[in-house]
XYZ file of C-alpha atoms in Angstrom:
246
model
C 35.118 -15.800 140.280
C 33.539 -17.942 137.670
C 31.126 -15.214 136.760
C 33.945 -12.716 136.640
C 35.902 -14.877 134.276
C 32.830 -15.401 132.176
C 32.258 -11.693 131.948
C 35.900 -11.158 131.172
C 35.816 -13.764 128.420
C 32.701 -12.221 126.997
C 34.372 -8.853 126.960
C 37.439 -10.249 125.226
C 35.308 -11.936 122.643
C 33.337 -8.781 122.066
C 36.511 -6.786 121.733
C 37.937 -9.259 119.195
C 34.763 -9.026 117.092
C 34.891 -5.271 117.224
C 38.552 -5.285 116.268
C 37.897 -7.676 113.472
C 34.932 -5.647 112.248
C 36.988 -2.493 112.429
C 39.819 -3.974 110.418
C 37.487 -5.476 107.797
C 35.404 -2.320 107.562
C 38.542 -0.300 106.973
C 39.677 -2.739 104.273
C 36.983 -3.246 101.610
C 39.012 -5.907 99.864
C 38.947 -8.021 102.946
C 35.231 -7.559 103.155
C 34.691 -8.527 99.486
C 37.059 -11.435 99.781
C 35.314 -12.917 102.751
C 31.745 -12.022 101.562
C 29.846 -14.913 100.065
C 27.783 -14.377 96.854
C 24.274 -13.138 97.484
C 22.855 -15.225 94.574
C 23.955 -18.638 93.250
C 23.912 -17.416 89.529
C 26.365 -14.601 90.216
C 29.395 -16.834 89.675
C 28.003 -18.249 86.440
C 27.202 -14.695 85.246
C 30.791 -13.636 85.794
C 32.016 -16.617 83.746
C 29.409 -15.928 81.016
C 30.613 -12.421 80.173
C 33.913 -13.454 78.468
C 32.100 -16.122 76.474
C 29.568 -13.518 75.176
C 32.468 -11.334 73.987
C 33.956 -14.295 72.099
C 30.587 -15.010 70.481
C 30.313 -11.397 69.326
C 33.741 -11.615 67.720
C 32.725 -14.796 65.898
C 29.524 -13.160 64.740
C 31.514 -10.152 63.557
C 33.826 -12.408 61.550
C 30.836 -14.240 60.064
C 29.180 -10.952 59.145
C 32.434 -9.708 57.611
C 32.747 -12.911 55.591
C 29.150 -12.611 54.433
C 29.728 -8.965 53.510
C 32.781 -9.913 51.481
C 30.804 -12.656 49.784
C 27.971 -10.225 49.021
C 30.461 -7.768 47.561
C 31.973 -10.542 45.475
C 28.524 -11.578 44.263
C 27.712 -7.928 43.495
C 30.919 -7.634 41.465
C 30.072 -10.844 39.646
C 26.577 -9.505 38.975
C 28.025 -6.250 37.634
C 30.385 -8.205 35.381
C 27.498 -10.354 34.188
C 25.409 -7.254 33.434
C 28.341 -5.709 31.559
C 28.851 -8.857 29.486
C 25.096 -9.068 28.933
C 25.088 -5.501 27.610
C 28.000 -6.372 25.321
C 26.153 -9.456 24.081
C 23.003 -7.415 23.475
C 24.987 -4.824 21.533
C 26.703 -7.557 19.542
C 23.329 -9.178 18.921
C 21.946 -5.879 17.598
C 24.985 -5.504 15.366
C 24.496 -9.043 14.064
C 20.822 -8.339 13.409
C 21.726 -5.175 11.505
C 24.311 -7.102 9.518
C 21.784 -9.840 8.793
C 19.271 -7.218 7.702
C 21.825 -5.630 5.352
C 22.705 -9.046 3.982
C 19.036 -9.836 3.398
C 18.499 -6.514 1.628
C 21.626 -6.999 -0.468
C 20.592 -10.546 -1.324
C 17.079 -9.433 -2.216
C 18.444 -6.620 -4.366
C 20.936 -9.018 -5.930
C 18.179 -11.498 -6.733
C 16.039 -8.675 -8.123
C 18.909 -7.471 -10.299
C 19.567 -11.002 -11.526
C 15.878 -11.461 -12.253
C 15.750 -8.117 -14.096
C 18.927 -8.700 -16.103
C 17.416 -11.174 -18.629
C 14.564 -8.745 -19.254
C 17.011 -5.899 -19.829
C 19.107 -8.022 -22.165
C 16.067 -9.171 -24.101
C 14.721 -5.617 -24.310
C 18.097 -4.363 -25.493
C 18.333 -7.074 -28.136
C 14.792 -6.305 -29.324
C 15.520 -2.585 -29.527
C 18.703 -3.279 -31.468
C 16.800 -5.528 -33.872
C 14.082 -2.906 -34.418
C 16.717 -0.214 -34.876
C 18.544 -2.260 -37.481
C 15.304 -2.993 -39.353
C 14.298 0.674 -39.339
C 17.754 1.670 -40.449
C 17.603 -0.842 -43.273
C 14.148 0.375 -44.343
C 15.181 4.025 -44.273
C 18.303 3.300 -46.261
C 16.238 1.437 -48.850
C 13.782 4.328 -49.099
C 16.599 6.794 -49.560
C 18.155 4.595 -52.209
C 14.845 4.327 -54.068
C 14.299 8.072 -53.982
C 17.879 8.672 -55.051
C 17.441 6.261 -57.951
C 14.242 8.001 -58.989
C 15.981 11.355 -58.813
C 18.824 10.043 -60.905
C 16.386 8.771 -63.522
C 14.568 12.078 -63.606
C 17.796 13.975 -63.920
C 18.767 11.766 -66.834
C 15.374 12.380 -68.410
C 15.783 16.101 -67.850
C 19.184 16.051 -69.438
C 17.753 14.180 -72.422
C 14.888 16.657 -72.784
C 17.277 19.550 -72.598
C 19.414 17.966 -75.252
C 16.381 17.442 -77.462
C 15.295 21.017 -76.867
C 18.685 22.260 -77.835
C 18.630 20.225 -81.011
C 15.149 21.422 -81.873
C 16.094 25.038 -81.329
C 19.018 24.530 -83.626
C 16.799 22.896 -86.241
C 14.241 25.698 -86.131
C 16.907 28.072 -87.163
C 17.834 25.932 -90.140
C 14.423 24.836 -91.513
C 11.729 26.696 -93.373
C 8.666 28.305 -91.875
C 6.415 25.222 -91.901
C 8.985 23.057 -90.398
C 9.799 25.806 -87.959
C 6.189 25.859 -86.806
C 6.260 22.124 -86.224
C 9.603 22.328 -84.529
C 8.377 25.219 -82.432
C 5.473 23.124 -81.249
C 7.863 20.318 -80.441
C 10.037 22.768 -78.591
C 7.075 23.995 -76.574
C 6.121 20.427 -75.834
C 9.632 19.673 -74.729
C 9.639 22.799 -72.619
C 6.441 21.656 -70.924
C 7.963 18.264 -70.373
C 11.087 19.939 -69.081
C 9.047 22.093 -66.757
C 7.121 19.076 -65.550
C 10.371 17.211 -65.046
C 11.752 20.144 -63.092
C 8.700 20.109 -60.877
C 8.969 16.381 -60.334
C 12.689 16.663 -59.664
C 12.067 19.426 -57.139
C 9.434 17.265 -55.490
C 11.844 14.370 -55.416
C 14.546 16.584 -53.945
C 12.171 17.803 -51.263
C 11.125 14.211 -50.625
C 14.735 13.148 -50.342
C 15.461 16.008 -47.951
C 12.382 15.165 -45.891
C 13.236 11.475 -45.879
C 16.801 12.272 -44.923
C 15.602 14.569 -42.128
C 13.171 11.947 -40.850
C 15.861 9.334 -41.163
C 18.302 11.422 -39.138
C 15.616 12.195 -36.538
C 14.582 8.564 -36.188
C 18.169 7.443 -36.268
C 19.112 9.897 -33.503
C 16.081 8.818 -31.467
C 16.999 5.171 -31.860
C 20.610 5.963 -31.041
C 19.480 7.713 -27.838
C 17.309 4.725 -26.945
C 20.207 2.428 -27.642
C 22.525 4.516 -25.461
C 19.951 4.540 -22.656
C 19.517 0.784 -22.922
C 23.284 0.304 -22.889
C 23.531 2.602 -19.865
C 20.856 0.636 -17.982
C 22.527 -2.615 -18.952
C 25.909 -1.347 -17.782
C 24.390 -0.146 -14.497
C 22.765 -3.537 -13.979
C 26.050 -5.325 -14.663
C 27.942 -2.994 -12.310
C 25.287 -3.508 -9.635
C 25.577 -7.267 -10.022
C 29.368 -7.085 -9.715
C 29.064 -4.877 -6.630
C 26.550 -7.204 -5.005
C 28.700 -10.214 -5.872
C 31.682 -8.539 -4.203
C 29.509 -7.622 -1.200
C 28.241 -11.173 -0.790
C 31.799 -12.503 -1.014
C 32.934 -10.090 1.703
C 29.941 -10.907 3.941
């Protein structure tokens, strides 16, 4: 009986295991719930996965912040390059302005240095012109005086000739011969006076022509000197105005 009960108990136990195995095999959740981990790091691995996701999010935020900072720095660099280009352009403009100022100042100094020479040259030309004019006027006056004297002499000779001709008609033959000789002499003198008067007239005409030519030449020189002087004065005024504006 004991052996029969033992066998019966063994059968019951075997049937319970089979029933339990059947139920658990049909229900996978029961099997997973009751199954122990095969490796001791499995539990820690399951807890590590959410932490890795959090770390990736943090890294993503850090990378985004760095990207924003890089973009900000790039914008700042672009602004700096733009301002640098503006400064370079302004610097070139200032250099050009300085160069124009230097040229204007140099030209102004050159004009100021040349002005005394122009004034002195103009004064000297005016002095020479006045002296030449005075000399030419004196020469013309002398020639005119000589011509006047010769004309008076000619008039006197003509008067004497007229008187002698009248006397020859009134006197006798001997006296007529003498008077005729005197008349011939007076005629020679008259002819000589005419020649000298003609020479003096030609001399006066030549002197007057030379005087007009020289006078016109000196007048042209004077006008040119006045023009250069006026241009120099205008240039000085313009440069003075330019330096005041700059």
